mmCIF file of N, CA and C in Angstrom:
data_model
loop_
_atom_site.group_PDB
_atom_site.id
_atom_site.type_symbol
_atom_site.label_atom_id
_atom_site.label_comp_id
_atom_site.label_asym_id
_atom_site.label_seq_id
_atom_site.Cartn_x
_atom_site.Cartn_y
_atom_site.Cartn_z
ATOM 1 N N MET A 1 76.672 141.263 153.244
ATOM 2 C CA MET A 1 76.698 140.057 152.470
ATOM 3 C C MET A 1 77.823 140.147 151.429
ATOM 4 N N ASN A 2 78.651 139.095 151.351
ATOM 5 C CA ASN A 2 79.785 139.067 150.422
ATOM 6 C C ASN A 2 79.396 138.222 149.202
ATOM 7 N N THR A 3 79.289 138.830 148.025
ATOM 8 C CA THR A 3 78.891 138.102 146.813
ATOM 9 C C THR A 3 80.081 137.716 145.942
ATOM 10 N N SER A 4 81.279 138.122 146.313
ATOM 11 C CA SER A 4 82.431 137.806 145.465
ATOM 12 C C SER A 4 82.770 136.321 145.476
ATOM 13 N N ARG A 5 82.543 135.630 146.549
ATOM 14 C CA ARG A 5 82.880 134.203 146.618
ATOM 15 C C ARG A 5 82.023 133.351 145.673
ATOM 16 N N PRO A 6 80.693 133.477 145.632
ATOM 17 C CA PRO A 6 79.910 132.666 144.709
ATOM 18 C C PRO A 6 80.225 132.957 143.235
ATOM 19 N N LEU A 7 80.645 134.160 142.883
ATOM 20 C CA LEU A 7 80.935 134.498 141.492
ATOM 21 C C LEU A 7 82.312 134.020 141.043
ATOM 22 N N LEU A 8 83.172 133.709 141.959
ATOM 23 C CA LEU A 8 84.544 133.325 141.635
ATOM 24 C C LEU A 8 84.593 132.007 140.865
ATOM 25 N N LEU A 9 83.867 130.996 141.284
ATOM 26 C CA LEU A 9 83.893 129.689 140.637
ATOM 27 C C LEU A 9 83.382 129.763 139.198
ATOM 28 N N PRO A 10 82.204 130.383 138.910
ATOM 29 C CA PRO A 10 81.774 130.469 137.514
ATOM 30 C C PRO A 10 82.765 131.224 136.632
ATOM 31 N N LEU A 11 83.409 132.257 137.162
ATOM 32 C CA LEU A 11 84.391 133.010 136.399
ATOM 33 C C LEU A 11 85.591 132.133 136.060
ATOM 34 N N ALA A 12 86.076 131.332 137.016
ATOM 35 C CA ALA A 12 87.203 130.440 136.771
ATOM 36 C C ALA A 12 86.861 129.403 135.719
ATOM 37 N N ILE A 13 85.651 128.849 135.761
ATOM 38 C CA ILE A 13 85.237 127.855 134.765
ATOM 39 C C ILE A 13 85.148 128.502 133.384
ATOM 40 N N ALA A 14 84.625 129.715 133.294
ATOM 41 C CA ALA A 14 84.530 130.409 132.010
ATOM 42 C C ALA A 14 85.920 130.668 131.429
ATOM 43 N N LEU A 15 86.874 131.045 132.257
ATOM 44 C CA LEU A 15 88.236 131.285 131.779
ATOM 45 C C LEU A 15 88.870 129.997 131.280
ATOM 46 N N LEU A 16 88.688 128.897 131.994
ATOM 47 C CA LEU A 16 89.259 127.625 131.564
ATOM 48 C C LEU A 16 88.637 127.168 130.248
ATOM 49 N N ALA A 17 87.333 127.343 130.109
ATOM 50 C CA ALA A 17 86.670 126.956 128.868
ATOM 51 C C ALA A 17 87.163 127.808 127.703
ATOM 52 N N GLY A 18 87.447 129.073 127.952
ATOM 53 C CA GLY A 18 87.946 129.952 126.896
ATOM 54 C C GLY A 18 89.359 129.631 126.468
ATOM 55 N N CYS A 19 90.141 128.990 127.318
ATOM 56 C CA CYS A 19 91.536 128.665 127.017
ATOM 57 C C CYS A 19 91.699 127.249 126.489
ATOM 58 N N SER A 20 90.617 126.507 126.361
ATOM 59 C CA SER A 20 90.692 125.112 125.959
ATOM 60 C C SER A 20 90.112 124.934 124.566
ATOM 61 N N ASP A 21 90.587 123.916 123.850
ATOM 62 C CA ASP A 21 89.982 123.607 122.555
ATOM 63 C C ASP A 21 88.834 122.618 122.714
ATOM 64 N N GLY A 22 88.461 122.328 123.962
ATOM 65 C CA GLY A 22 87.336 121.444 124.222
ATOM 66 C C GLY A 22 87.716 119.983 124.344
ATOM 67 N N THR A 23 88.990 119.659 124.208
ATOM 68 C CA THR A 23 89.433 118.271 124.349
ATOM 69 C C THR A 23 90.491 118.202 125.426
ATOM 70 N N ASP A 24 90.760 116.997 125.861
ATOM 71 C CA ASP A 24 91.825 116.790 126.837
ATOM 72 C C ASP A 24 93.113 116.373 126.150
ATOM 73 N N VAL A 25 93.161 116.486 124.833
ATOM 74 C CA VAL A 25 94.330 116.069 124.062
ATOM 75 C C VAL A 25 95.381 117.165 124.130
ATOM 76 N N PRO A 26 96.600 116.823 124.555
ATOM 77 C CA PRO A 26 97.657 117.840 124.603
ATOM 78 C C PRO A 26 98.083 118.219 123.187
ATOM 79 N N PRO A 27 98.675 119.399 123.008
ATOM 80 C CA PRO A 27 99.135 119.793 121.677
ATOM 81 C C PRO A 27 100.248 118.852 121.211
ATOM 82 N N PRO A 28 100.433 118.728 119.891
ATOM 83 C CA PRO A 28 101.493 117.845 119.397
ATOM 84 C C PRO A 28 102.864 118.349 119.831
ATOM 85 N N PRO A 29 103.833 117.426 119.956
ATOM 86 C CA PRO A 29 105.177 117.847 120.343
ATOM 87 C C PRO A 29 105.806 118.687 119.240
ATOM 88 N N PRO A 30 106.643 119.658 119.616
ATOM 89 C CA PRO A 30 107.315 120.441 118.581
ATOM 90 C C PRO A 30 108.231 119.551 117.752
ATOM 91 N N SER A 31 108.362 119.870 116.498
ATOM 92 C CA SER A 31 109.182 119.062 115.599
ATOM 93 C C SER A 31 109.973 119.994 114.696
ATOM 94 N N SER A 32 111.123 119.530 114.246
ATOM 95 C CA SER A 32 111.890 120.297 113.274
ATOM 96 C C SER A 32 112.120 119.431 112.042
ATOM 97 N N LEU A 33 112.322 120.091 110.915
ATOM 98 C CA LEU A 33 112.543 119.410 109.639
ATOM 99 C C LEU A 33 114.010 119.476 109.252
ATOM 100 N N SER A 34 114.470 118.442 108.565
ATOM 101 C CA SER A 34 115.817 118.467 108.002
ATOM 102 C C SER A 34 115.792 117.768 106.647
ATOM 103 N N ILE A 35 116.765 118.102 105.816
ATOM 104 C CA ILE A 35 116.921 117.451 104.513
ATOM 105 C C ILE A 35 118.288 116.791 104.509
ATOM 106 N N ALA A 36 118.298 115.486 104.261
ATOM 107 C CA ALA A 36 119.553 114.738 104.257
ATOM 108 C C ALA A 36 120.310 114.995 102.958
ATOM 109 N N PRO A 37 121.632 115.199 103.044
ATOM 110 C CA PRO A 37 122.435 115.329 101.827
ATOM 111 C C PRO A 37 122.368 114.028 101.022
ATOM 112 N N THR A 38 122.449 114.135 99.728
ATOM 113 C CA THR A 38 122.378 112.947 98.883
ATOM 114 C C THR A 38 123.272 113.135 97.664
ATOM 115 N N ALA A 39 123.621 112.043 97.028
ATOM 116 C CA ALA A 39 124.468 112.088 95.833
ATOM 117 C C ALA A 39 124.224 110.845 95.000
ATOM 118 N N ILE A 40 124.511 110.964 93.712
ATOM 119 C CA ILE A 40 124.489 109.816 92.813
ATOM 120 C C ILE A 40 125.708 109.931 91.909
ATOM 121 N N PRO A 41 126.198 108.811 91.365
ATOM 122 C CA PRO A 41 127.330 108.891 90.434
ATOM 123 C C PRO A 41 126.930 109.690 89.185
ATOM 124 N N GLU A 42 127.880 110.415 88.640
ATOM 125 C CA GLU A 42 127.605 111.194 87.434
ATOM 126 C C GLU A 42 127.339 110.252 86.278
ATOM 127 N N GLY A 43 126.275 110.522 85.542
ATOM 128 C CA GLY A 43 125.897 109.674 84.413
ATOM 129 C C GLY A 43 126.524 110.152 83.117
ATOM 130 N N ALA A 44 126.138 109.510 82.039
ATOM 131 C CA ALA A 44 126.643 109.853 80.705
ATOM 132 C C ALA A 44 126.018 111.164 80.228
ATOM 133 N N PRO A 45 126.713 111.902 79.357
ATOM 134 C CA PRO A 45 126.151 113.140 78.807
ATOM 135 C C PRO A 45 124.793 112.868 78.151
ATOM 136 N N GLY A 46 123.844 113.762 78.392
ATOM 137 C CA GLY A 46 122.506 113.611 77.822
ATOM 138 C C GLY A 46 121.595 112.692 78.610
ATOM 139 N N GLU A 47 122.155 111.968 79.559
ATOM 140 C CA GLU A 47 121.352 111.050 80.377
ATOM 141 C C GLU A 47 120.690 111.821 81.516
ATOM 142 N N MET A 48 119.476 111.433 81.877
ATOM 143 C CA MET A 48 118.748 112.070 82.981
ATOM 144 C C MET A 48 118.634 111.063 84.125
ATOM 145 N N ASN A 49 118.944 111.508 85.332
ATOM 146 C CA ASN A 49 118.849 110.647 86.520
ATOM 147 C C ASN A 49 118.012 111.337 87.591
ATOM 148 N N ALA A 50 117.369 110.536 88.415
ATOM 149 C CA ALA A 50 116.548 111.071 89.507
ATOM 150 C C ALA A 50 117.365 111.085 90.798
ATOM 151 N N LEU A 51 117.416 112.229 91.430
ATOM 152 C CA LEU A 51 118.119 112.388 92.708
ATOM 153 C C LEU A 51 117.047 112.584 93.787
ATOM 154 N N ARG A 52 117.032 111.682 94.769
ATOM 155 C CA ARG A 52 116.001 111.733 95.814
ATOM 156 C C ARG A 52 116.570 112.343 97.095
ATOM 157 N N PHE A 53 115.875 113.357 97.587
ATOM 158 C CA PHE A 53 116.218 113.997 98.855
ATOM 159 C C PHE A 53 115.211 113.554 99.905
ATOM 160 N N ARG A 54 115.704 113.138 101.051
ATOM 161 C CA ARG A 54 114.831 112.689 102.136
ATOM 162 C C ARG A 54 114.600 113.838 103.109
ATOM 163 N N ILE A 55 113.323 114.149 103.361
ATOM 164 C CA ILE A 55 112.929 115.142 104.350
ATOM 165 C C ILE A 55 112.517 114.379 105.596
ATOM 166 N N SER A 56 113.066 114.751 106.745
ATOM 167 C CA SER A 56 112.750 114.061 107.997
ATOM 168 C C SER A 56 112.256 115.032 109.049
ATOM 169 N N MET A 57 111.343 114.553 109.894
ATOM 170 C CA MET A 57 110.866 115.312 111.052
ATOM 171 C C MET A 57 111.372 114.617 112.304
ATOM 172 N N THR A 58 111.625 115.403 113.344
ATOM 173 C CA THR A 58 112.132 114.825 114.595
ATOM 174 C C THR A 58 111.031 114.176 115.419
ATOM 175 N N GLU A 59 109.784 114.636 115.282
ATOM 176 C CA GLU A 59 108.657 114.092 116.046
ATOM 177 C C GLU A 59 107.476 113.878 115.107
ATOM 178 N N ALA A 60 106.833 112.716 115.216
ATOM 179 C CA ALA A 60 105.632 112.453 114.424
ATOM 180 C C ALA A 60 104.516 113.403 114.859
ATOM 181 N N GLN A 61 103.686 113.793 113.917
ATOM 182 C CA GLN A 61 102.577 114.707 114.197
ATOM 183 C C GLN A 61 101.243 114.001 113.958
ATOM 184 N N PRO A 62 100.208 114.369 114.716
ATOM 185 C CA PRO A 62 98.906 113.711 114.564
ATOM 186 C C PRO A 62 98.151 114.157 113.308
ATOM 187 N N ALA A 63 98.570 115.235 112.687
ATOM 188 C CA ALA A 63 97.930 115.722 111.455
ATOM 189 C C ALA A 63 98.976 115.777 110.350
ATOM 190 N N ALA A 64 98.510 115.795 109.117
ATOM 191 C CA ALA A 64 99.423 115.872 107.974
ATOM 192 C C ALA A 64 100.224 117.177 108.024
ATOM 193 N N VAL A 65 101.491 117.091 107.598
ATOM 194 C CA VAL A 65 102.368 118.263 107.541
ATOM 195 C C VAL A 65 102.752 118.467 106.079
ATOM 196 N N ARG A 66 102.455 119.654 105.547
ATOM 197 C CA ARG A 66 102.799 119.972 104.160
ATOM 198 C C ARG A 66 104.069 120.815 104.141
ATOM 199 N N VAL A 67 104.991 120.429 103.256
ATOM 200 C CA VAL A 67 106.262 121.131 103.126
ATOM 201 C C VAL A 67 106.395 121.610 101.681
ATOM 202 N N ARG A 68 106.564 122.910 101.511
ATOM 203 C CA ARG A 68 106.794 123.468 100.182
ATOM 204 C C ARG A 68 108.301 123.530 99.932
ATOM 205 N N TYR A 69 108.705 123.267 98.686
ATOM 206 C CA TYR A 69 110.131 123.287 98.353
ATOM 207 C C TYR A 69 110.344 123.933 96.989
ATOM 208 N N ARG A 70 111.592 124.376 96.763
ATOM 209 C CA ARG A 70 112.010 124.947 95.480
ATOM 210 C C ARG A 70 113.512 124.757 95.358
ATOM 211 N N THR A 71 113.976 124.288 94.204
ATOM 212 C CA THR A 71 115.407 124.144 93.983
ATOM 213 C C THR A 71 116.008 125.492 93.615
ATOM 214 N N GLU A 72 117.269 125.667 93.967
ATOM 215 C CA GLU A 72 118.019 126.871 93.608
ATOM 216 C C GLU A 72 119.428 126.459 93.224
ATOM 217 N N GLY A 73 120.041 127.219 92.358
ATOM 218 C CA GLY A 73 121.395 126.917 91.920
ATOM 219 C C GLY A 73 122.447 127.404 92.904
ATOM 220 N N ASP A 74 123.560 126.697 92.907
ATOM 221 C CA ASP A 74 124.746 127.082 93.672
ATOM 222 C C ASP A 74 125.911 126.556 92.852
ATOM 223 N N SER A 75 126.567 125.494 93.319
ATOM 224 C CA SER A 75 127.620 124.898 92.500
ATOM 225 C C SER A 75 127.006 124.127 91.325
ATOM 226 N N ALA A 76 125.768 123.668 91.464
ATOM 227 C CA ALA A 76 125.018 123.061 90.359
ATOM 228 C C ALA A 76 124.055 124.129 89.826
ATOM 229 N N GLN A 77 123.998 124.250 88.499
ATOM 230 C CA GLN A 77 123.193 125.301 87.878
ATOM 231 C C GLN A 77 121.885 124.757 87.308
ATOM 232 N N PRO A 78 120.768 125.478 87.532
ATOM 233 C CA PRO A 78 119.490 125.064 86.956
ATOM 234 C C PRO A 78 119.555 125.035 85.430
ATOM 235 N N ASP A 79 118.886 124.061 84.836
ATOM 236 C CA ASP A 79 118.817 123.854 83.381
ATOM 237 C C ASP A 79 120.151 123.454 82.757
ATOM 238 N N VAL A 80 121.213 123.399 83.536
ATOM 239 C CA VAL A 80 122.515 122.907 83.070
ATOM 240 C C VAL A 80 122.809 121.587 83.769
ATOM 241 N N ASP A 81 122.719 121.597 85.093
ATOM 242 C CA ASP A 81 123.006 120.408 85.890
ATOM 243 C C ASP A 81 121.740 119.694 86.382
ATOM 244 N N PHE A 82 120.647 120.427 86.528
ATOM 245 C CA PHE A 82 119.388 119.833 87.006
ATOM 246 C C PHE A 82 118.204 120.613 86.455
ATOM 247 N N LEU A 83 117.054 119.967 86.443
ATOM 248 C CA LEU A 83 115.822 120.653 86.061
ATOM 249 C C LEU A 83 115.254 121.352 87.285
ATOM 250 N N PRO A 84 114.954 122.640 87.185
ATOM 251 C CA PRO A 84 114.362 123.330 88.330
ATOM 252 C C PRO A 84 113.064 122.630 88.755
ATOM 253 N N ALA A 85 112.849 122.589 90.043
ATOM 254 C CA ALA A 85 111.652 121.928 90.576
ATOM 255 C C ALA A 85 111.133 122.712 91.768
ATOM 256 N N GLU A 86 109.829 122.729 91.900
ATOM 257 C CA GLU A 86 109.213 123.263 93.105
ATOM 258 C C GLU A 86 107.881 122.560 93.279
ATOM 259 N N GLY A 87 107.429 122.526 94.507
ATOM 260 C CA GLY A 87 106.174 121.843 94.776
ATOM 261 C C GLY A 87 105.932 121.717 96.259
ATOM 262 N N GLU A 88 105.122 120.733 96.576
ATOM 263 C CA GLU A 88 104.754 120.493 97.961
ATOM 264 C C GLU A 88 104.748 118.994 98.192
ATOM 265 N N VAL A 89 105.279 118.575 99.315
ATOM 266 C CA VAL A 89 105.246 117.171 99.703
ATOM 267 C C VAL A 89 104.510 117.100 101.039
ATOM 268 N N THR A 90 103.728 116.038 101.221
ATOM 269 C CA THR A 90 102.945 115.885 102.446
ATOM 270 C C THR A 90 103.466 114.720 103.255
ATOM 271 N N LEU A 91 103.734 114.979 104.525
ATOM 272 C CA LEU A 91 104.049 113.911 105.468
ATOM 273 C C LEU A 91 102.732 113.564 106.146
ATOM 274 N N GLU A 92 102.267 112.355 105.939
ATOM 275 C CA GLU A 92 100.977 111.925 106.480
ATOM 276 C C GLU A 92 101.045 111.846 108.005
ATOM 277 N N PRO A 93 99.897 111.860 108.693
ATOM 278 C CA PRO A 93 99.897 111.777 110.158
ATOM 279 C C PRO A 93 100.731 110.583 110.641
ATOM 280 N N GLY A 94 101.628 110.830 111.577
ATOM 281 C CA GLY A 94 102.482 109.783 112.139
ATOM 282 C C GLY A 94 103.755 109.515 111.355
ATOM 283 N N ALA A 95 103.854 110.020 110.125
ATOM 284 C CA ALA A 95 105.046 109.775 109.296
ATOM 285 C C ALA A 95 106.205 110.639 109.773
ATOM 286 N N LEU A 96 107.407 110.117 109.629
ATOM 287 C CA LEU A 96 108.602 110.858 110.017
ATOM 288 C C LEU A 96 109.425 111.312 108.821
ATOM 289 N N SER A 97 109.091 110.819 107.613
ATOM 290 C CA SER A 97 109.884 111.228 106.457
ATOM 291 C C SER A 97 109.073 111.172 105.170
ATOM 292 N N ALA A 98 109.592 111.866 104.173
ATOM 293 C CA ALA A 98 109.044 111.869 102.818
ATOM 294 C C ALA A 98 110.212 112.158 101.883
ATOM 295 N N ALA A 99 109.986 112.036 100.592
ATOM 296 C CA ALA A 99 111.072 112.248 99.627
ATOM 297 C C ALA A 99 110.669 113.266 98.565
ATOM 298 N N ILE A 100 111.667 113.992 98.099
ATOM 299 C CA ILE A 100 111.539 114.913 96.975
ATOM 300 C C ILE A 100 112.489 114.407 95.903
ATOM 301 N N THR A 101 112.036 114.360 94.670
ATOM 302 C CA THR A 101 112.878 113.911 93.562
ATOM 303 C C THR A 101 113.200 115.087 92.650
ATOM 304 N N VAL A 102 114.484 115.218 92.311
ATOM 305 C CA VAL A 102 114.951 116.256 91.391
ATOM 306 C C VAL A 102 115.669 115.541 90.245
ATOM 307 N N ASP A 103 115.319 115.897 89.013
ATOM 308 C CA ASP A 103 115.970 115.298 87.844
ATOM 309 C C ASP A 103 117.275 116.030 87.560
ATOM 310 N N VAL A 104 118.360 115.257 87.428
ATOM 311 C CA VAL A 104 119.685 115.822 87.163
ATOM 312 C C VAL A 104 120.197 115.309 85.819
ATOM 313 N N PHE A 105 120.985 116.145 85.141
ATOM 314 C CA PHE A 105 121.579 115.767 83.860
ATOM 315 C C PHE A 105 122.907 115.071 84.101
ATOM 316 N N GLY A 106 123.146 114.020 83.275
ATOM 317 C CA GLY A 106 124.439 113.345 83.283
ATOM 318 C C GLY A 106 124.820 112.597 84.470
#
C-alpha cells in the first residue's frame, strides 16, 4: 500500500497557507522616493522665508508611508542660512507626494 499520495495534497495546502497572508491581495508595487530641487528669491536681511521641498513617490501605496528627514549644511549653513529642521512627514494611502518646509534667512 502506497501512503505517500494521500499525504501529498494536505502537505501542499499547508505549505501554501504558510506562505500566504490569508488574502488574495497582491503586495503593493515597489516605489522609490525623490525630493525635487527648489529655490526662492533671496529676501531682505533679517527676513525669514519658508522653502518647501516636495517629496514624491513613483507608485501609490495602499498604506501610509512615513518619511523621516533632517537638514544638513553644505553650501548653505545651519543657523546662518536656514534653521535646522528634522521630523517626519506622512504620505497618506494613495498619495504620491507630500511637502517639507524649511525656514530660511533672508
